[in-house]
Structure formats: structure tokens, C-alpha cells
PDB file of C-alpha atoms in Angstrom:
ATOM      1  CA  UNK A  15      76.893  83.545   6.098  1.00 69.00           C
ATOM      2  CA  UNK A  16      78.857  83.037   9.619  1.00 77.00           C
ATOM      3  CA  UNK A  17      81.946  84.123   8.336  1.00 85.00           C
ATOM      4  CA  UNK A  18      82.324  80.916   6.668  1.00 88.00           C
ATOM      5  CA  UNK A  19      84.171  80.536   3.106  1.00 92.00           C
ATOM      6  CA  UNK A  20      83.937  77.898   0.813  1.00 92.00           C
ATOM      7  CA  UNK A  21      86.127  77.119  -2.094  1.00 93.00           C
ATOM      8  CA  UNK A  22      85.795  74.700  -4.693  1.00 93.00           C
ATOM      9  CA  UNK A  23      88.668  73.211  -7.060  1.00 92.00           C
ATOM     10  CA  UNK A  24      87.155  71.361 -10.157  1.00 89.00           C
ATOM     11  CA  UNK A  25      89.508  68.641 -11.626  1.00 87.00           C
ATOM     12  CA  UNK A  26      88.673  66.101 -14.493  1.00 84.00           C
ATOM     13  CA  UNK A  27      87.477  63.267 -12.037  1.00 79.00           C
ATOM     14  CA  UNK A  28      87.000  65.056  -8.602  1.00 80.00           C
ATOM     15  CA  UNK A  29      86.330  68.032  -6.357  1.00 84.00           C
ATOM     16  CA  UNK A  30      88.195  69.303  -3.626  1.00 87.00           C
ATOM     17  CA  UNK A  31      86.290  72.113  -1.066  1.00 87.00           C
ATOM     18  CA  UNK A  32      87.930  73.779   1.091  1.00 88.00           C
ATOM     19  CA  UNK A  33      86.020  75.246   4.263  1.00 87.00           C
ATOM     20  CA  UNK A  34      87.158  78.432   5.740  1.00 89.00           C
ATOM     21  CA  UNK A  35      85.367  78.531   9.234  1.00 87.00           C
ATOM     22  CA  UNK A  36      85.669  79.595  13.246  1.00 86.00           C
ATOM     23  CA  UNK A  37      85.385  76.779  15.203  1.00 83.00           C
ATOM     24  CA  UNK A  38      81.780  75.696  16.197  1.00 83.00           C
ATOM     25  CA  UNK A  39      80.416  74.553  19.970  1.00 85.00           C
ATOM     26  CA  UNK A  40      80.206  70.378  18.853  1.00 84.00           C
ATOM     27  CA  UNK A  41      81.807  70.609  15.446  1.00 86.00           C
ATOM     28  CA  UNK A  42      83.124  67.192  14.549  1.00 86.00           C
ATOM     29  CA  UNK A  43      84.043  65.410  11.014  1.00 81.00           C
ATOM     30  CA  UNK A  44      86.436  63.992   8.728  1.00 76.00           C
ATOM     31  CA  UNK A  45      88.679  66.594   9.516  1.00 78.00           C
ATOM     32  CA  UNK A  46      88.560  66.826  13.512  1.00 83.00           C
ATOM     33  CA  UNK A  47      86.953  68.198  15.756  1.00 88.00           C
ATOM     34  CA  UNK A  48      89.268  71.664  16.386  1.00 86.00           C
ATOM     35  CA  UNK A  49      90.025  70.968  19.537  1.00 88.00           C
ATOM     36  CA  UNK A  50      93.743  71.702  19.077  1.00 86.00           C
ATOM     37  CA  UNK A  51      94.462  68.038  20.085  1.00 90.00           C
ATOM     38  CA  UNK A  52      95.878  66.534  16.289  1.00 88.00           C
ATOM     39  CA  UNK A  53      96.240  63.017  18.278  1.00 90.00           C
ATOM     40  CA  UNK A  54      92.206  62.478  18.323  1.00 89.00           C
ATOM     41  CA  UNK A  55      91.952  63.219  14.527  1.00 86.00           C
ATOM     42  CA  UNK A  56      92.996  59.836  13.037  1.00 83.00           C
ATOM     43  CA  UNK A  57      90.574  57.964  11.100  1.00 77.00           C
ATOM     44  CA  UNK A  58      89.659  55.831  13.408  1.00 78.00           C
ATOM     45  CA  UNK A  59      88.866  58.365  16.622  1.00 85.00           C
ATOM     46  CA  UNK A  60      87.067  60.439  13.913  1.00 83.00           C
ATOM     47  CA  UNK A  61      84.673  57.102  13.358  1.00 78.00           C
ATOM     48  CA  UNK A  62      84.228  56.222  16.645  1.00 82.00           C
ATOM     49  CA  UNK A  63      83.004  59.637  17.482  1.00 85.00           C
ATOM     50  CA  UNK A  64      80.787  59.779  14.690  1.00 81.00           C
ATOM     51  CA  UNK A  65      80.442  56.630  13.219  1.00 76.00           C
ATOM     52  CA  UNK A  66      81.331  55.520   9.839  1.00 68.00           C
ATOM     53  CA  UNK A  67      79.464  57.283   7.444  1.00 72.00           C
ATOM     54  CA  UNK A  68      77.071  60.392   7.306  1.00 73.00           C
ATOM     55  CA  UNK A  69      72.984  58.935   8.098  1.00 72.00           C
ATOM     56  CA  UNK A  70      71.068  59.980   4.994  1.00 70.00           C
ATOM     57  CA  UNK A  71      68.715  61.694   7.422  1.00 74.00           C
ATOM     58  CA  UNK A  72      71.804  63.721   8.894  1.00 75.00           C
ATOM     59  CA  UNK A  73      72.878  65.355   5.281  1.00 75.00           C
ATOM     60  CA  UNK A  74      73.398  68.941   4.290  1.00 76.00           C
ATOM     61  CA  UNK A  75      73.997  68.037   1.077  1.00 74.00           C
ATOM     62  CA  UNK A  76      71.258  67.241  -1.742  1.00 74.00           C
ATOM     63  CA  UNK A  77      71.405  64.323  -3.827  1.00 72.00           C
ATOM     64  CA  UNK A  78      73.030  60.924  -3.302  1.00 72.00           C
ATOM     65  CA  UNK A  79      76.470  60.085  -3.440  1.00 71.00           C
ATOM     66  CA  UNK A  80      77.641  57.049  -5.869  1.00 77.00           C
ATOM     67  CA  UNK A  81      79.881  55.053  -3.792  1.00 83.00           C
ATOM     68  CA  UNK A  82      82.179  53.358  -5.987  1.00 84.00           C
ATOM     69  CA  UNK A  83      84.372  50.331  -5.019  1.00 90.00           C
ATOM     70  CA  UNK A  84      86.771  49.781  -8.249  1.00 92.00           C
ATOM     71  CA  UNK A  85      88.271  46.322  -9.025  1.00 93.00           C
ATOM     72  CA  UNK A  86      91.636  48.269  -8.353  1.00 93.00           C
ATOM     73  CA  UNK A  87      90.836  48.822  -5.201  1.00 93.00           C
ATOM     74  CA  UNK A  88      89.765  45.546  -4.543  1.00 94.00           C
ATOM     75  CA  UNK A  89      93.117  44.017  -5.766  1.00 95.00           C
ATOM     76  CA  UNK A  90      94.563  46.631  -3.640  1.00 94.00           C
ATOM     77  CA  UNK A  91      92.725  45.721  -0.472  1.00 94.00           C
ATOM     78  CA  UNK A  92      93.717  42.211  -1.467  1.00 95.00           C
ATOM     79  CA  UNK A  93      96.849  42.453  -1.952  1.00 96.00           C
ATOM     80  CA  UNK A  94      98.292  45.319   1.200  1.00 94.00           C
ATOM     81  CA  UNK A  95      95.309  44.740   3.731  1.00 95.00           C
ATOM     82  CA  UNK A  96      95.553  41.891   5.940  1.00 95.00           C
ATOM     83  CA  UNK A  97      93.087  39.310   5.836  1.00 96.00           C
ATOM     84  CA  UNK A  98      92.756  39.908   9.881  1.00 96.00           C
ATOM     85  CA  UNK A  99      92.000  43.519   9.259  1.00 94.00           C
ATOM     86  CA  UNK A 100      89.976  42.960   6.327  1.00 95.00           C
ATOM     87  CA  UNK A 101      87.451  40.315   8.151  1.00 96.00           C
ATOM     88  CA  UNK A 102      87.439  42.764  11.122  1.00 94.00           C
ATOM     89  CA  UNK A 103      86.502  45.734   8.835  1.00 93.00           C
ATOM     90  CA  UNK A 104      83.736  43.625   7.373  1.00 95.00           C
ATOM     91  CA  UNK A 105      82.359  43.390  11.089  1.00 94.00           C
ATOM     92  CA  UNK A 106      82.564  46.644  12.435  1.00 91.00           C
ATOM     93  CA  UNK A 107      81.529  48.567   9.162  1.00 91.00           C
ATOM     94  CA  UNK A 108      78.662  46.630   8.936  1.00 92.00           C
ATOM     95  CA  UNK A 109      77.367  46.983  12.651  1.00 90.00           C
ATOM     96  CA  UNK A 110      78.601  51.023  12.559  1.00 86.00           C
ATOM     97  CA  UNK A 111      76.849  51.795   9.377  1.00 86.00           C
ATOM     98  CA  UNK A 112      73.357  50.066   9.873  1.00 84.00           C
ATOM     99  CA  UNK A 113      70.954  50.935   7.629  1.00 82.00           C
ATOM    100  CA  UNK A 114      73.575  52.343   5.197  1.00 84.00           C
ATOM    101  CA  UNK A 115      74.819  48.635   4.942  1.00 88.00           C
ATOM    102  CA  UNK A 116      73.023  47.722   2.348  1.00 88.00           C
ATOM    103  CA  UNK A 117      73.865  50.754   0.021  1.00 86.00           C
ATOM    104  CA  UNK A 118      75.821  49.319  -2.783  1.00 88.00           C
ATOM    105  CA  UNK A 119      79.576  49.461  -1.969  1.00 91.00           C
ATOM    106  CA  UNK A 120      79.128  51.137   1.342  1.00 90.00           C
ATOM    107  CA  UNK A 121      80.614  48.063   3.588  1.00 93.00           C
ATOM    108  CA  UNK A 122      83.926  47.402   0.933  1.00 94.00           C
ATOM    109  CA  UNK A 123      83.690  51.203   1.213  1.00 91.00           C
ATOM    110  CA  UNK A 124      84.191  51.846   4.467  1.00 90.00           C
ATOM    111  CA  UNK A 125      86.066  48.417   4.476  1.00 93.00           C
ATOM    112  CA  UNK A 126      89.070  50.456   2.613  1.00 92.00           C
ATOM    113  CA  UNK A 127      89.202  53.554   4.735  1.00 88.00           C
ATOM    114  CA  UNK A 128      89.954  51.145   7.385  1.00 88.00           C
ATOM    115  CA  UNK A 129      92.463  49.211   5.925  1.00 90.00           C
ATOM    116  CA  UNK A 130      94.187  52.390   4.444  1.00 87.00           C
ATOM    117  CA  UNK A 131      92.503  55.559   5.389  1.00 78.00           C
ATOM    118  CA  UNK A 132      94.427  55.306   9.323  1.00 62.00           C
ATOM    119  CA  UNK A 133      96.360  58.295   9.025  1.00 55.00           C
ATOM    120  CA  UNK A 134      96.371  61.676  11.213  1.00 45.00           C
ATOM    121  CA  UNK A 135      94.899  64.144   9.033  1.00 42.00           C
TER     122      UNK A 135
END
């Protein structure tokens, strides 16, 4: 419907989509907001746009998503993260996310897309 294409690639232990789309009057998300301007697409002007995570109550998609936080990631966020960044992540993901704060995971979640998920898309 729209125009709009979607395409999904099915690997052993994860799903990519790709979105085919025009541009939409307030569209916003993980991957910009299409306003031809790449330097407000970084991780961290995506989140303070929109916050940290998607509100349960704001979801297109059915079912619940299993947020995992491995112990691999953990030694990871350990080990390349600094311990500034990390306590300051702690802070702001929990005040951003809110109710979704006490979802299992959610807060180391959102903890490592700060610490490594700062890149322009």
C-alpha cells in the first residue's frame, strides 16, 4: 500500500528488512528522519528526537521483542566503554526509557547502543 516495499532477508540468527518508501510529513527513526541532512542521523540526535526506545503503546509491530544482553557484550562494554560513559548511560537510559526501564535488559540495552551504537548511519 503507499508505494511502500518491504523486503525481508532471513539468516540463521537474524532478520534484516529493508523499507522501500517516499518520504513521509514527520517520519523519524533509527534510520533518520529524510531530511537530506546525514549530520542529524547519528545515534544520539536520532534518541533525542525520539527517545530511546519504541513505547509499547507506540508499536506497529505485534508481539514482544526479547531484549537480550549477552555476557559478551557485557565483557565488551567492560572492557572498550568507559566507566564515565557507562555510569552516564545508566542515567540517561533509565530517565529516557521510563516505564520500559524495568523490561529485562532494556537499560544495559540501551546502555550499549550508547557506548557503541554512535555512528552516522
Amino acid at each position: 500500500p503507499l508505494g511502500i516495499t518491504v523486503t525481508v532477508f532471513q539468516w540463521n540468527n537474524y532478520v534484516d528488512v529493508q523499507v522501500t518508501m517516499s518520504a513521509q510529513p514527520g517520519q523519524d527513526g533509527a534510520c533518520g528522519n529524510f531530511n537530506g541532512d546525514h549530520s542529524d542521523d547519528t545515534t544520539a540526535t536520532i534518541m533525542k528526537r525520539i527517545g530511546a526506545r519504541v513505547r509499547p503503546s507506540e508499536s506497529l509491530l505485534s508481539g514482544k521483542a526479547k531484549i537480550d544482553f549477552t555476557p559478551q557484550m557485557q565483557k565488551m562494554m567492560a572492557a572498550e566503554c568507559k566507566e564515565t560513559t557507562r555510569a552516564t548511560a545508566q542515567s540517561t537510559c533509565a530517565t529516557e526509557l521510563g516505564e520500559l526501564a524495568t523490561v529485562k535488559n532494556m537499560v544495559f540495552s540501551c546502555m550499549f547502543d550508547t557506548c557503541f551504537g554512535m555512528n552516522v548511519r
